[in-house]
Coordinates of C-alpha atoms in Angstrom, one line a residue:
M1 CA -13.7 1.9 -6.8
I2 CA -10.3 0.8 -8.2
V3 CA -6.9 1.8 -6.9
R4 CA -3.7 1.9 -9.0
M5 CA -0.7 1.7 -6.6
G6 CA 2.9 2.5 -7.7
L7 CA 5.8 1.1 -5.7
L8 CA 8.6 3.6 -5.8
E9 CA 12.3 3.3 -4.8
R10 CA 14.4 6.4 -4.7
R11 CA 17.2 6.6 -7.3
P12 CA 20.5 6.3 -5.6
D13 CA 21.8 9.5 -7.1
V14 CA 18.8 11.5 -5.8
P15 CA 19.0 12.6 -2.1
P16 CA 16.0 11.8 0.1
D17 CA 14.9 15.4 0.4
E18 CA 15.0 15.9 -3.3
F19 CA 13.1 12.7 -3.9
S20 CA 10.3 14.0 -1.6
R21 CA 10.3 17.5 -3.1
Y22 CA 10.3 16.4 -6.7
W23 CA 7.6 13.8 -6.1
R24 CA 5.3 16.3 -4.4
E25 CA 6.0 19.5 -6.4
V26 CA 6.7 18.2 -9.9
H27 CA 5.5 14.7 -10.4
G28 CA 2.4 15.0 -8.3
P29 CA 0.8 17.8 -10.4
L30 CA 1.7 16.0 -13.6
A31 CA -0.1 12.8 -12.5
A32 CA -3.0 14.9 -11.2
R33 CA -3.9 15.7 -14.8
L34 CA -5.1 12.2 -15.5
P35 CA -8.7 12.1 -16.7
G36 CA -11.2 10.4 -14.4
L37 CA -8.9 10.6 -11.4
R38 CA -11.0 10.8 -8.2
R39 CA -8.3 10.9 -5.5
Y40 CA -4.5 10.8 -5.6
E41 CA -2.3 10.3 -2.5
Q42 CA 1.4 10.0 -2.1
N43 CA 2.6 7.8 0.8
L44 CA 6.2 8.9 1.7
V45 CA 7.9 6.1 3.6
T46 CA 9.3 7.4 6.9
D47 CA 10.1 4.0 8.6
R48 CA 10.9 0.6 7.1
S49 CA 11.2 -1.4 10.3
Q50 CA 8.9 -4.4 10.9
L51 CA 7.2 -2.3 13.5
A52 CA 5.2 -4.1 16.2
I53 CA 5.0 -7.5 14.6
D54 CA 7.1 -10.7 14.5
H55 CA 6.5 -12.1 11.0
A56 CA 8.7 -12.9 8.0
R57 CA 9.5 -9.7 6.0
G58 CA 9.7 -9.5 2.3
G59 CA 12.6 -7.9 0.4
W60 CA 10.8 -4.7 -0.5
V61 CA 12.9 -1.5 0.0
L62 CA 10.5 1.3 -0.9
D63 CA 10.6 5.0 -0.5
G64 CA 7.0 5.8 -1.6
L65 CA 3.7 4.2 -2.5
S66 CA 1.3 6.2 -4.7
Q67 CA -2.5 5.6 -4.7
L68 CA -4.6 6.8 -7.6
R69 CA -8.3 6.1 -7.3
F70 CA -10.8 5.7 -10.2
D71 CA -14.5 4.9 -10.3
S72 CA -13.8 1.7 -12.2
R73 CA -11.3 -0.4 -14.0
E74 CA -12.5 1.0 -17.3
A75 CA -11.9 4.6 -16.1
M76 CA -8.4 3.6 -15.0
D77 CA -7.6 2.0 -18.3
A78 CA -8.9 5.1 -20.2
A79 CA -6.7 7.3 -18.1
A80 CA -3.7 5.0 -18.8
A81 CA -4.4 5.3 -22.5
S82 CA -4.8 9.1 -22.5
P83 CA -2.2 11.6 -23.7
A84 CA -1.9 12.8 -20.1
M85 CA -0.2 9.5 -19.2
A86 CA 2.6 9.8 -21.8
P87 CA 4.9 12.2 -19.8
I88 CA 4.4 10.4 -16.4
G89 CA 6.7 7.5 -17.0
P90 CA 9.7 9.5 -18.3
D91 CA 9.2 12.0 -15.4
N92 CA 9.1 9.2 -12.9
D93 CA 12.5 8.0 -14.1
R94 CA 14.1 11.3 -13.2
F95 CA 13.8 10.7 -9.5
A96 CA 12.7 7.1 -8.8
V97 CA 12.7 3.5 -9.9
L98 CA 9.2 2.1 -10.4
R99 CA 9.3 -1.4 -8.9
G100 CA 5.8 -2.3 -9.9
I101 CA 2.2 -1.3 -10.3
L102 CA -0.6 -3.0 -8.3
V103 CA -4.2 -2.7 -9.3
T104 CA -6.3 -3.2 -6.2
E105 CA -9.9 -3.4 -5.0
P106 CA -10.3 -1.7 -1.6
N107 CA -12.3 -3.2 1.2
P108 CA -12.8 -0.6 4.0
V109 CA -13.2 -2.5 7.3
V110 CA -13.0 0.4 9.8
P111 CA -13.7 3.9 8.5
V112 CA -10.8 6.3 8.8
A113 CA -11.2 8.8 11.6
D114 CA -10.4 12.5 11.4
G115 CA -6.7 13.3 11.8
P116 CA -4.0 13.9 12.6
L117 CA -3.2 10.2 12.3
V118 CA -0.2 7.8 11.8
K119 CA -0.5 5.5 8.8
R120 CA 1.0 2.1 8.5
M121 CA 1.0 0.2 5.2
S122 CA 1.9 -3.4 4.6
L123 CA 2.5 -5.6 1.5
L124 CA 1.3 -9.1 2.0
R125 CA 2.4 -12.3 0.2
R126 CA 0.4 -15.4 0.6
R127 CA 1.9 -18.8 1.6
P128 CA 2.8 -20.9 -1.5
D129 CA 0.4 -23.6 -0.5
I130 CA -2.5 -21.1 -0.3
S131 CA -4.5 -20.2 -3.5
A132 CA -5.5 -16.7 -4.3
E133 CA -9.1 -17.6 -3.6
R134 CA -8.3 -19.1 -0.2
F135 CA -6.2 -16.0 0.6
R136 CA -9.2 -13.7 -0.1
E137 CA -11.5 -15.8 2.0
E138 CA -9.2 -15.9 5.0
W139 CA -8.2 -12.2 4.7
F140 CA -11.7 -10.8 4.1
G141 CA -13.3 -13.1 6.6
F142 CA -11.9 -14.0 10.0
H143 CA -8.8 -11.9 9.7
A144 CA -10.7 -8.7 8.9
E145 CA -12.9 -9.3 12.0
A146 CA -9.9 -9.9 14.2
V147 CA -8.0 -6.8 13.1
G148 CA -11.1 -4.8 13.4
R149 CA -11.1 -5.5 17.1
F150 CA -7.7 -3.8 17.7
P151 CA -7.9 -1.2 20.4
A152 CA -7.4 2.5 19.4
L153 CA -7.7 1.5 15.7
A154 CA -8.5 4.7 13.8
G155 CA -9.0 3.1 10.3
Y156 CA -8.4 -0.2 8.5
T157 CA -8.6 -0.9 4.8
Q158 CA -7.7 -4.1 2.9
N159 CA -6.6 -3.7 -0.8
L160 CA -6.9 -6.9 -2.7
V161 CA -4.5 -7.1 -5.7
V162 CA -6.4 -8.0 -8.9
A163 CA -3.7 -7.1 -11.4
R164 CA 0.0 -6.3 -11.4
Q165 CA 2.8 -5.2 -13.6
A166 CA 6.6 -5.2 -13.1
G167 CA 9.6 -5.4 -15.4
G168 CA 7.4 -5.9 -18.4
G169 CA 5.6 -8.9 -16.8
T170 CA 2.0 -9.1 -15.5
G171 CA 2.0 -12.5 -13.9
Y172 CA 2.2 -13.3 -10.2
E173 CA 5.9 -14.1 -10.4
A174 CA 6.6 -10.6 -11.7
L175 CA 5.1 -9.0 -8.6
P176 CA 4.2 -11.5 -5.9
V177 CA 2.0 -9.3 -3.7
D178 CA -1.5 -10.4 -2.8
G179 CA -2.7 -7.5 -0.7
V180 CA -1.9 -4.1 0.7
V181 CA -3.0 -3.1 4.2
E182 CA -3.7 0.4 5.4
M183 CA -4.0 1.0 9.1
W184 CA -4.4 4.3 10.9
F185 CA -3.7 5.2 14.6
R186 CA -3.6 8.4 16.6
G187 CA 0.2 7.8 17.2
V188 CA 3.0 5.3 17.3
E189 CA 2.5 4.5 20.9
E190 CA -1.2 3.6 20.2
L191 CA 0.0 1.5 17.3
R192 CA 2.5 -0.4 19.5
A193 CA -0.2 -0.9 22.2
A194 CA -2.7 -2.2 19.7
F195 CA -0.2 -4.8 18.4
S196 CA 0.5 -5.9 21.9
S197 CA -3.2 -6.5 22.7
P198 CA -5.0 -9.8 22.9
A199 CA -6.8 -9.0 19.6
A200 CA -3.4 -8.7 17.9
E201 CA -2.3 -12.1 19.3
V202 CA -5.4 -13.7 17.6
S203 CA -4.8 -11.9 14.3
Q204 CA -1.1 -12.7 14.2
R205 CA -1.7 -16.4 14.9
H206 CA -4.2 -16.5 12.1
A207 CA -1.8 -14.6 9.7
L208 CA 0.6 -17.6 10.0
D209 CA -2.1 -19.8 8.5
F210 CA -2.2 -18.0 5.1
I211 CA 0.4 -15.2 4.9
A212 CA 4.1 -15.9 4.1
E213 CA 5.5 -12.4 4.3
I214 CA 4.4 -9.0 5.7
T215 CA 6.5 -6.0 4.7
T216 CA 5.5 -2.9 6.8
F217 CA 6.1 0.8 6.4
L218 CA 5.1 3.9 8.3
V219 CA 4.2 6.6 5.8
E220 CA 3.5 10.3 5.6
V221 CA 0.4 10.9 3.6
R222 CA 0.3 13.8 1.1
R223 CA -3.0 14.3 -0.8
V224 CA -2.6 15.7 -4.3
V225 CA -6.2 15.3 -5.5

């Protein structure tokens, strides 16, 4: 499985309600036509605070994160080269600024429970003295185990960034994000309690060893496909 994530910021001349409506009712059905698309979710940002953690935050100001899932990188590339992709970029410009595209490989650590759930997403940037390989080892190893022990955790997926594109560039400098976290809880109170637990103390101490920035968002999930 491969996931193509779009990082969206609302155009300043588009009201929040119109951004939400247009993305869901107009842009969503357009992107849903991509061949080979297995699942498509829109994550509408509802809270940009650094909820429940004390860690350096990046400068991301996002209003939405899209997730388009394909069986493989080849299937994703074929969709991107198809005629169905041609109108998506111009339509996106009508309501949002695309800050970047991340191509990620998901690592489900804790299966997502049945809803209703609260979802928290985080963009991670590794410390400058940590290589991409070391980041992966630390994140997929000890850190995954530590977070997996959070009380009341209703789902946890790590998304390792394997390719990126922003502003015409595809290098790390163009879009310095190494991973995207998805966490689910039954509610905000359960989320706060989990991040106040002994398990969270262990994971947050470990995060300081290899993560420079964690930018968190609470999101409303809308499934399109």
